[in-house]
Each structure stands twice: as C-alpha cells, then as structure tokens.
Backbone as a ProteinNet text record, in pm:
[ID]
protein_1_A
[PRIMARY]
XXXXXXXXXXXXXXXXXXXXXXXXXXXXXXXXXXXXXXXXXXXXXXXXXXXXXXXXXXXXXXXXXXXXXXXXXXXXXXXXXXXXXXXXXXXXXXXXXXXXXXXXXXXXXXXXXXXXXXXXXXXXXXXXXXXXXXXXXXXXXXXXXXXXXXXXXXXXXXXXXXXXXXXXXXXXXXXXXXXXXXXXXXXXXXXXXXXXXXXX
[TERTIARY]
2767	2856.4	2840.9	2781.8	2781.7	2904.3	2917.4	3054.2	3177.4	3107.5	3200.6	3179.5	3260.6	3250	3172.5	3062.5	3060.3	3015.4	3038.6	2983.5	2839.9	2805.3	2643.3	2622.9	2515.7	2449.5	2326.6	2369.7	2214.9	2116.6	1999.1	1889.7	1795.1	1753.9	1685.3	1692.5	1679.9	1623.6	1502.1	1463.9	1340	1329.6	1344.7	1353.5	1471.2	1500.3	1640.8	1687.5	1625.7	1665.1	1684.7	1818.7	1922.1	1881.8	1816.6	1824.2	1956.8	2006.6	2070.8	2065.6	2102.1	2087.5	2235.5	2223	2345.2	2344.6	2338.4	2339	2165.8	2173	2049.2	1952.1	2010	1937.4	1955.1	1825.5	1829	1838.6	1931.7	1906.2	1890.4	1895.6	1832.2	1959.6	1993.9	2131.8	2006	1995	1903.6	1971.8	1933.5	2007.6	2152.4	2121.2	2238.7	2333.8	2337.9	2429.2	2559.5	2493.7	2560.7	2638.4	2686.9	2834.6	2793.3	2822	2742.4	2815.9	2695.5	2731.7	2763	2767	2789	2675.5	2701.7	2528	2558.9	2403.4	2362.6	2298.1	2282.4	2203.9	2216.3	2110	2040.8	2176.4	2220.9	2327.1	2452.7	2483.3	2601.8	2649.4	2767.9	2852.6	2896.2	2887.7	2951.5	3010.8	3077.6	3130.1	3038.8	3009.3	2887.2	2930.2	2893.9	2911.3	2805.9	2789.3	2640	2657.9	2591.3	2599.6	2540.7	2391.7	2289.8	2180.2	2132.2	1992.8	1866.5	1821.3	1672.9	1588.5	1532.4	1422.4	1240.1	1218	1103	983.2	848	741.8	718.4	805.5	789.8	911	989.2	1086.1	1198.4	1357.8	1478.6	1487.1	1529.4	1569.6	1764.1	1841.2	1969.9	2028.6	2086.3	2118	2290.1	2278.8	2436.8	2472.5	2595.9	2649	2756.8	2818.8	2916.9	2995.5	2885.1	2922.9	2981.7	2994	3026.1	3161.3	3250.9	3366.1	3429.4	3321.5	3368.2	3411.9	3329.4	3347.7	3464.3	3552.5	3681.7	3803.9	3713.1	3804.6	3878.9	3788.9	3764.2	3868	3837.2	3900.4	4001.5	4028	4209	4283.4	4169.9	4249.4	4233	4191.6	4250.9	4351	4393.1	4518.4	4634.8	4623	4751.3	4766.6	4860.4	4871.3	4893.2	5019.7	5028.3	4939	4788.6	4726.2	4664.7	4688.5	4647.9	4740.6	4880.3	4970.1	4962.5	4920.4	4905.6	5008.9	5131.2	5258.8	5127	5051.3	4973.5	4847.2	4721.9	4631.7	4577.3	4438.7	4369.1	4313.4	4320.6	4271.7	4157.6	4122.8	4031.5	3983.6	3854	3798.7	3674.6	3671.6	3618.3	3535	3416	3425.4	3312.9	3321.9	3200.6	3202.2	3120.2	3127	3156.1	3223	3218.1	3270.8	3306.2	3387.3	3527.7	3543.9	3652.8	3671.7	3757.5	3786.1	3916.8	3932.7	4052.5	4071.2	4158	4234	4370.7	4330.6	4405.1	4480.4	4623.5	4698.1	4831.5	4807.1	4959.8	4973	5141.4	5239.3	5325.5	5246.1	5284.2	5422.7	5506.3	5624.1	5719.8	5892.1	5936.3	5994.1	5997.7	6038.1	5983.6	5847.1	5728.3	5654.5	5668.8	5594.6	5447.4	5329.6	5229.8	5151.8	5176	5103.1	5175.5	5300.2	5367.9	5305	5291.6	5241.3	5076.6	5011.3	4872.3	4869.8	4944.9	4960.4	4996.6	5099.3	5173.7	5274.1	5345.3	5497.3	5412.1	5425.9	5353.7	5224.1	5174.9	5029.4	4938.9	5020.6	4927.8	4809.6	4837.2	4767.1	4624.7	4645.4	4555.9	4453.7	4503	4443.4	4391.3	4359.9	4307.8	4166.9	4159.7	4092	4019	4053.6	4004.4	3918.4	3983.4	3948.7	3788.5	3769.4	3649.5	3564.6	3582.3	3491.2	3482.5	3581.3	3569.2	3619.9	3695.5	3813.4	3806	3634.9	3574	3634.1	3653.6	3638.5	3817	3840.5	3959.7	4015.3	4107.7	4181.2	4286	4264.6	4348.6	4402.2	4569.5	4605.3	4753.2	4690.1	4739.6	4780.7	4901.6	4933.2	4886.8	4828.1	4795.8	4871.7	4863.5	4939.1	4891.1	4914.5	4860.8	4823.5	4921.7	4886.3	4786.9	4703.9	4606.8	4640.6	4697.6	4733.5	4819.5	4889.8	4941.8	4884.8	4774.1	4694.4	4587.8	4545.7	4500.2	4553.6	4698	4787.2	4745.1	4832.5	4813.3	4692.3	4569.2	4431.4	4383.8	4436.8	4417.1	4513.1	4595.4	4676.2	4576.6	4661.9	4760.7	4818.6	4768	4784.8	4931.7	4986	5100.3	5016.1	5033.7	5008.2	5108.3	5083.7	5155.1	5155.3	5035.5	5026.9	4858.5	4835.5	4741.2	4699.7	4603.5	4586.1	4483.4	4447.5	4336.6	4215.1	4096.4	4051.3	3929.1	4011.1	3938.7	3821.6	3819.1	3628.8	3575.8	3568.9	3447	3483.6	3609.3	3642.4	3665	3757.7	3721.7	3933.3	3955.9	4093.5	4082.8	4146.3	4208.7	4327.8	4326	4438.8	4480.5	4598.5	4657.7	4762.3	4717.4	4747.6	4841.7	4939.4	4992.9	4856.5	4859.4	4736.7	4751	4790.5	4852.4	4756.5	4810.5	4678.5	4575.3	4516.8	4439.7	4296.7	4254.9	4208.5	4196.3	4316.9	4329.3	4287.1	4313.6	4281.7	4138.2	4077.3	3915.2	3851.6	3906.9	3881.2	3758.7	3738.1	3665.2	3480.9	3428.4	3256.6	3336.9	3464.1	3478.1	3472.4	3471	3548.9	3637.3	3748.9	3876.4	3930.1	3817.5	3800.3	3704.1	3624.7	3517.8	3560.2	3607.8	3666.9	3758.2	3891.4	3948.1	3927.9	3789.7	3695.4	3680.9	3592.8	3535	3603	3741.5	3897.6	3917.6	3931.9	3970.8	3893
635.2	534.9	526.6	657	593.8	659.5	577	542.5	487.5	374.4	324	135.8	60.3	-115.7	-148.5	-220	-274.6	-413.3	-521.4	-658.5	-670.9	-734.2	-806.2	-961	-957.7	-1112.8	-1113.1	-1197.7	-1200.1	-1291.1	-1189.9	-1240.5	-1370.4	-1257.9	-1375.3	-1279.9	-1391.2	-1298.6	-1296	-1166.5	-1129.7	-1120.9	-1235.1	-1172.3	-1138.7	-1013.5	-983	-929.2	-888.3	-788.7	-897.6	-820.4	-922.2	-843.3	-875.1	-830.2	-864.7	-816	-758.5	-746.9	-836.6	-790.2	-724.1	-585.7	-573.8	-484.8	-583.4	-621.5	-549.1	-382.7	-356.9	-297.3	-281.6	-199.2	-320.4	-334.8	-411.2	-303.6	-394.3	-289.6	-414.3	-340.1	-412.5	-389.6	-468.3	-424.8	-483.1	-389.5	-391.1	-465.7	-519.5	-605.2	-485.4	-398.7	-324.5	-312.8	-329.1	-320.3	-405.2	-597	-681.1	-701.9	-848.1	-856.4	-970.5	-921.7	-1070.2	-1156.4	-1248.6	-1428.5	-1471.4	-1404.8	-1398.9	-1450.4	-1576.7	-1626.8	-1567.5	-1500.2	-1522.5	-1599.4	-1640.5	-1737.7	-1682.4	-1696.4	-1646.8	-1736.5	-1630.1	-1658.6	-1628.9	-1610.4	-1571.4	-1432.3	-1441.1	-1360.4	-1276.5	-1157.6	-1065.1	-892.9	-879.5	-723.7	-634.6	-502.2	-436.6	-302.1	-208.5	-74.3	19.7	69.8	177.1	283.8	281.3	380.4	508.8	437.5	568.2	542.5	600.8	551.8	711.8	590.7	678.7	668.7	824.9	833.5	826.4	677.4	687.6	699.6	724.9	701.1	626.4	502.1	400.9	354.1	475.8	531	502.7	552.1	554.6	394.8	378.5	253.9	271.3	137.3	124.3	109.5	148	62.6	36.2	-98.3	-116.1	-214.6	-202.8	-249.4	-320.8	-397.3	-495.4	-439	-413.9	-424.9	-266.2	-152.6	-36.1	-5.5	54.2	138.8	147.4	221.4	267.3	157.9	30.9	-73.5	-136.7	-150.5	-181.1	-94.5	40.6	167.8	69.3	65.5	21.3	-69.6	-178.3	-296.5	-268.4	-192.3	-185.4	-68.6	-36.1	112.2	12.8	-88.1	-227.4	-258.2	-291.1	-392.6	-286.9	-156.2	-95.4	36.4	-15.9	141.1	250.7	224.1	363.3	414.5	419.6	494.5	563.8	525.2	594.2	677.2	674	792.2	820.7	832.4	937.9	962.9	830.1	799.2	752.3	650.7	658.3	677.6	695.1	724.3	630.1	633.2	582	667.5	746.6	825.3	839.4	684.4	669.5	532.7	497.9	330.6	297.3	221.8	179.7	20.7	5.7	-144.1	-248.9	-321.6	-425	-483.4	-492.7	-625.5	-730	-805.6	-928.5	-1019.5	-894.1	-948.9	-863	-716.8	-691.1	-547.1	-514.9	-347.8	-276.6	-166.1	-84.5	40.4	-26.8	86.9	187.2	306.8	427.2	464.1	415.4	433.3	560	629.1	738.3	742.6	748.5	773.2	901	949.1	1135	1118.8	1013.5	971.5	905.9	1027.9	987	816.8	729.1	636.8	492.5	534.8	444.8	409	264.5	209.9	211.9	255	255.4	150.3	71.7	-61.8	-151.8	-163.4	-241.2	-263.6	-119.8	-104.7	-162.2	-151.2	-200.2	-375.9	-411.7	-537.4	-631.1	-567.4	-618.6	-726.5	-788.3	-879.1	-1026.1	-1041.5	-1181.3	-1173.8	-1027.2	-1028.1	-1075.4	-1035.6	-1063.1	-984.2	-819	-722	-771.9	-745.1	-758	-876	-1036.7	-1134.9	-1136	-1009.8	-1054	-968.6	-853.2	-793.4	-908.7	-995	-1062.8	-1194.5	-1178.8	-1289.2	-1246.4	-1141.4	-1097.7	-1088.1	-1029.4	-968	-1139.3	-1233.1	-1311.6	-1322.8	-1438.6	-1448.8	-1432	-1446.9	-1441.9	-1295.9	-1191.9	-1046.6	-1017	-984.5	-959.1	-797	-814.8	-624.8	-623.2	-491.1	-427.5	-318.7	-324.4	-168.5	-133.6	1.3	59.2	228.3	272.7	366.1	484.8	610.4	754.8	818.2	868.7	977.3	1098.8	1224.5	1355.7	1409.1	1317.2	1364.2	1226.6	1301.8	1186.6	1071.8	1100.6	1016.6	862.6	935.8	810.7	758.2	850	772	652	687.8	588.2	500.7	526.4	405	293.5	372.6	278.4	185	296.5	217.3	113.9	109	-8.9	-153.4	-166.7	-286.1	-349.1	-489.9	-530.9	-491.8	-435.2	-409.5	-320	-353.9	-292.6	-163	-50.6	55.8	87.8	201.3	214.7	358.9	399.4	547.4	604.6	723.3	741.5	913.2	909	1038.2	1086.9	1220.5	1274	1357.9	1359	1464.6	1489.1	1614.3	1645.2	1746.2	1844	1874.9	1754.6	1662.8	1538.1	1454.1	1452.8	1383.2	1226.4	1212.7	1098.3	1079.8	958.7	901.9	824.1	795.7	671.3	590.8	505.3	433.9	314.5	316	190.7	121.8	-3.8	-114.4	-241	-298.3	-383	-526.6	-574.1	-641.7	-739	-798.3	-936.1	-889	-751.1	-690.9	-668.7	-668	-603.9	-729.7	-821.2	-914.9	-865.5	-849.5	-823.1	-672.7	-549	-455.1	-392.4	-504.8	-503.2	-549.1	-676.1	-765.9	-826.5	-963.7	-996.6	-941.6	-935.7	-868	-677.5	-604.4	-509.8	-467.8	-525.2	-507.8	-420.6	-467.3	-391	-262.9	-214	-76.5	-6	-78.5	-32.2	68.3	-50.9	-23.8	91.5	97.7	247.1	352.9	328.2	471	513.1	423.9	453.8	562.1	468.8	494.3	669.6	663.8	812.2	899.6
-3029.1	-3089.6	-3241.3	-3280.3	-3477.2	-3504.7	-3609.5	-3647.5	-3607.8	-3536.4	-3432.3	-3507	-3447.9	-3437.5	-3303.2	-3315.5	-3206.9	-3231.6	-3134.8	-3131.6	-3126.8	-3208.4	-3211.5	-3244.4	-3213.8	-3220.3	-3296.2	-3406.8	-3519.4	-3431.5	-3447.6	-3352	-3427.8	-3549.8	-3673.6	-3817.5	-3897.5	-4035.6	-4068.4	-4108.7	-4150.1	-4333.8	-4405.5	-4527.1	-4553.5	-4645.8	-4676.8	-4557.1	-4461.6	-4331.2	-4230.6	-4191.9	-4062.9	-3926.6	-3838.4	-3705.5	-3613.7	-3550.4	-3451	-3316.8	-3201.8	-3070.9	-3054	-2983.1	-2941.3	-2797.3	-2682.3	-2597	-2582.2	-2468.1	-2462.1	-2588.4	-2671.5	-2837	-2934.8	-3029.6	-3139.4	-3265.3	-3334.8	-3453	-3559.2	-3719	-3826.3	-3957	-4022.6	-4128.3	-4253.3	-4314.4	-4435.7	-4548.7	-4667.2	-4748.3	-4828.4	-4873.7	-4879.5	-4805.5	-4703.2	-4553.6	-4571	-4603.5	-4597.6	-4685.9	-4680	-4737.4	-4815.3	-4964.8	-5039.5	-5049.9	-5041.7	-5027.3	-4884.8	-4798	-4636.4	-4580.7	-4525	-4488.4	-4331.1	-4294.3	-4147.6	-4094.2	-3919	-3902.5	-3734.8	-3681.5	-3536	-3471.2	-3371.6	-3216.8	-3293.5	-3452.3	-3492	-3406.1	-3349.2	-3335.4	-3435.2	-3432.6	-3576.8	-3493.4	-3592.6	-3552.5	-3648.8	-3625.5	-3724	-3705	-3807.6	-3799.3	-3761.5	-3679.8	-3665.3	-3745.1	-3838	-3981.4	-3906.5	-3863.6	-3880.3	-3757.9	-3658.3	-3538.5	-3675.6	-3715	-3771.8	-3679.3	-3700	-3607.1	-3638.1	-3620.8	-3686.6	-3558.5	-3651.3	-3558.1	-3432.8	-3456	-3323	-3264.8	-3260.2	-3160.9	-3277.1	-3229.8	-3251.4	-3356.6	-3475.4	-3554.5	-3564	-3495.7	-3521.6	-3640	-3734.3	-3895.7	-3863	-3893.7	-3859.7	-4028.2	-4029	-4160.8	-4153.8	-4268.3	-4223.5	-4386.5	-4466.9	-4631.8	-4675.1	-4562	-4582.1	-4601.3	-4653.3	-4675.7	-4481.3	-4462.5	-4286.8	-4260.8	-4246.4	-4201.3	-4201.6	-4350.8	-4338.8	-4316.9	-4308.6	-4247	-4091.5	-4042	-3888.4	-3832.2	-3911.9	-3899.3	-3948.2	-4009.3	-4053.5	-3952	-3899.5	-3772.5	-3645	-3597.8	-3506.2	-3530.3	-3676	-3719.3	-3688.7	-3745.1	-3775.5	-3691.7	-3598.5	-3481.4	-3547.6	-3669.6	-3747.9	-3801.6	-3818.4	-3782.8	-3685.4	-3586.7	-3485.8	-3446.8	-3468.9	-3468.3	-3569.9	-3685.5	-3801	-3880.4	-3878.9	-3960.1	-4116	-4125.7	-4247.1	-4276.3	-4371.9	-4367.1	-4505.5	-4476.6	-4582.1	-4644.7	-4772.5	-4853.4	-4895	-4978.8	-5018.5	-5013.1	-5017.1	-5038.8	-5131	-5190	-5291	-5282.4	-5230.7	-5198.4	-5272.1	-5331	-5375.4	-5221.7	-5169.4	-5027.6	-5096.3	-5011.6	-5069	-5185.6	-5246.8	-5419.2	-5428.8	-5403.6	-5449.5	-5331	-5294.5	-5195.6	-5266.8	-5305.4	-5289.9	-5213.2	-5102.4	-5065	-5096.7	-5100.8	-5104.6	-5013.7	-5016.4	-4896.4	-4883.6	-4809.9	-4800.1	-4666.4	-4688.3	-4580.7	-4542.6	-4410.3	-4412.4	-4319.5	-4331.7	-4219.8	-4358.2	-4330.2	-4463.1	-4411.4	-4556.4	-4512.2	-4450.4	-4433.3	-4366	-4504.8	-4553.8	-4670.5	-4650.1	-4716	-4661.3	-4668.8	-4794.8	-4836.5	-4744.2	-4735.9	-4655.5	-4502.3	-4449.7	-4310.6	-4324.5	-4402.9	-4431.6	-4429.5	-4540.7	-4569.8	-4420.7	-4353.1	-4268.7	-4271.7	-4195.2	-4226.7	-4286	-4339.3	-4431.8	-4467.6	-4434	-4484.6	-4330.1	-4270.9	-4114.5	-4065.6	-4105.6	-4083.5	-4176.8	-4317.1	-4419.4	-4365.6	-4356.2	-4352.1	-4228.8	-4093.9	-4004.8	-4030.1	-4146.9	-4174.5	-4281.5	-4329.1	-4394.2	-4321.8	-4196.5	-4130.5	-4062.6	-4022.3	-4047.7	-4131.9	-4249.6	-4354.8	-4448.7	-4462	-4535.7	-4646.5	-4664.8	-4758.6	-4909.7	-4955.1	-5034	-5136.8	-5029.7	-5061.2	-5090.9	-5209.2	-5228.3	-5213.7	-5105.1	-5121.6	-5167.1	-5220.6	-5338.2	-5233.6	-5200.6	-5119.1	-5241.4	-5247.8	-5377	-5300.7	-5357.5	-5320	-5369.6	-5286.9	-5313	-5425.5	-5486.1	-5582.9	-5576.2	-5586.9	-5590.5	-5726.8	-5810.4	-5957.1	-5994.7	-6071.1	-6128.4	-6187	-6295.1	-6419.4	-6311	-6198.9	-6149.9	-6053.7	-5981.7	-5896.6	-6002.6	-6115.7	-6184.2	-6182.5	-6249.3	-6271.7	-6121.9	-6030.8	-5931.8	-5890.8	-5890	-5866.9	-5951.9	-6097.6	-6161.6	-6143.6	-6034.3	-5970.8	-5975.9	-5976.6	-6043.8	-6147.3	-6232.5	-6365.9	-6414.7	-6527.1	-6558.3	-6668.5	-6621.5	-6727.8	-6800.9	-6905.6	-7015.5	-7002	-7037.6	-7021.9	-6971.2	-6903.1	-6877.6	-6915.9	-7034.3	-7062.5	-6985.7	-6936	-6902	-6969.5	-6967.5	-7057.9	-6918	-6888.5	-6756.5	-6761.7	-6889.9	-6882.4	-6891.4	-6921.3	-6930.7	-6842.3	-6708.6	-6577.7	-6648.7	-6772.9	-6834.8	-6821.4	-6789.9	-6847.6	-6942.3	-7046.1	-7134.3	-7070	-7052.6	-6992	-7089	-7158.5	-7272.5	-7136.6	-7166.8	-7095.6	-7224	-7206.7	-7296.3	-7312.8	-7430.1	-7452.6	-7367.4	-7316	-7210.1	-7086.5	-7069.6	-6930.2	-6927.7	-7065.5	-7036.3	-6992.3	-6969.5	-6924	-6772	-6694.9	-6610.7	-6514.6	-6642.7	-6578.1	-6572.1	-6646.7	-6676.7	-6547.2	-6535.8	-6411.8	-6446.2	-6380.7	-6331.6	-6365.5	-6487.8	-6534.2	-6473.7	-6525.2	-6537.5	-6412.1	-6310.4	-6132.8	-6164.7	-6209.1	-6133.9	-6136.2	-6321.1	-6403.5	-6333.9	-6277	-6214.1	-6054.6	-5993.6	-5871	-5832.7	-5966.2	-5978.8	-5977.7	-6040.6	-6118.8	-6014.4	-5924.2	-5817.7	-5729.8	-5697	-5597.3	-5609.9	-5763.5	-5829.5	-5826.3
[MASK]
++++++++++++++++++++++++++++++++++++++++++++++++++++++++++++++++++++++++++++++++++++++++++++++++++++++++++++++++++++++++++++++++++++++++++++++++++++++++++++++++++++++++++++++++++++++++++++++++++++++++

C-alpha cells in the first residue's frame, strides 16, 4: 500500500513525532511529514499517506505523511473522476503544508477546462480537498504550458505578468510584473515567487 491514502487514528504524540494506529500496523509521521499549524491529539481520525515502510533493526518502521505533494495528489484523484479516465492530469506540485500549494494542471481532452475540472462547479471539488488538509492552506491551480516563459507566467497566479525573459545556461527567469503586482507576485515572506520556482 505505499503510495496509497489510508485512514488512521493518532495514537499519541511523542515530541515532534505523531504516532499512528492504523488498524493492525502502527506507524510514526515525523515532524516534516505534517501539516503546519495542524494540531494533533490521541483518537483523532485522519487520512495519511504511506510514503515509505523503513527497514530498521527492530523490524519494518511505517512513515506516513499528511504534509507531502503525493498527499494532495491523492485527495484530488477522489474528488475528480477525470482523472481517472485520463481526460486531465496533474503535472506538477509544489507545496508549503499548510500555508500555500500549486498545482500544475493539463487537459489531454480537447475542450475539457483543466482548472475548471480541478476547481469544480462553485469550487466544490477544491474545498473538499481543503476540507481535509485545512482551510488554513491556500491552492493555487494554474495551468501547464509547454513553453516556459508561459508556464512561469501562469505559475506566478494570481499575478498579472508583463513579460518573462529566460536566461537558461544559469536556469534563471526575470519576470517584470506592473508595480501594483508586484506585492502580490512576491507573496506573502516571498511564498508565491517561491512556490513557482519550485512549480517550474
């Protein structure tokens, strides 16, 4: 089951480390795992990702995660059948837990909006993925491009770009933003510049 969702029950905390019953195997979500600012507390119900079973000296260790990329892979392949018929795909993901996510969305079906199909009819799809992970955590679903310069563009949404140069021996863009945006395309202690980079 790695790389899979499954249901667990926080047993106790140890310190920064969250234990895990899930049903006959305990496992452990290490402080990297989680989703910041997300309090746990023993008999919570939670959904978790099995990253990795390490094999140590005193048998098989579970590592499950809540704060991973996969993780909201997951939960968004519940919400949206068109992926599972393969009308859209998630490209790429980019995630702070807890503070900010962008997804990379394309549609291999002409005619099928891909953010649209993500988002869902009032934002139903999105907010049930939110309804898990916690409202705290803001997503960003931004459309794929094949050419760079506009997959930047896009990955820096909200934001209105202007132009985006490349200087690709040094894997570096310049991106001029109108001054009004640029507050915005910084984001948040440089989130949202951050987050693109990442995306791209």
């Amino acid at each position: 089951k790695i790389g899979t969702i499954i249901n667990g029950i926080v047993a106790r905390i140890d310190g920064r480390l969250v234990r895990v019953e899930l049903g006959k195997a305990q496992a452990i979500m290490p402080m990297g795992e989680q989703i910041q600012g997300e309090r746990y507390y023993p008999g919570q119900r939670l959904k978790f990702y099995l990253k990795e079973v390490e094999r140590g000296t005193r048998g098989p260790q579970l590592i499950v995660s809540r704060g991973c990329p996969q993780f909201l892979e997951y939960l968004f392949r519940a919400e949206v059948p068109e992926m599972e018929s393969g009308a859209v795909i998630i490209k790429a993901i980019a995630r702070e837990a807890g503070v900010r996510s962008k997804l990379a969305v394309h549609s291999l079906v002409q005619g099928v909006d891909p953010v649209g199909t993500f988002v869902g009819g009032h934002g139903t799809r999105v907010n049930a993925v939110m309804g898990e992970i916690g409202d705290q955590e803001k997503i960003d679903i931004v459309v794929w491009a094949d050419e760079t310069p506009a997959f930047i563009s896009n990955a820096l949404s909200p934001t209105q770009v202007t132009k985006v140069t490349l200087d690709e021996p040094n894997k570096k863009a310049i991106v001029m933003v109108p001054s009004d945006q640029l507050s915005i395309a910084i984001g948040k202690s440089g989130q949202n510049v951050r987050l693109a980079s990442k995306l791209t």
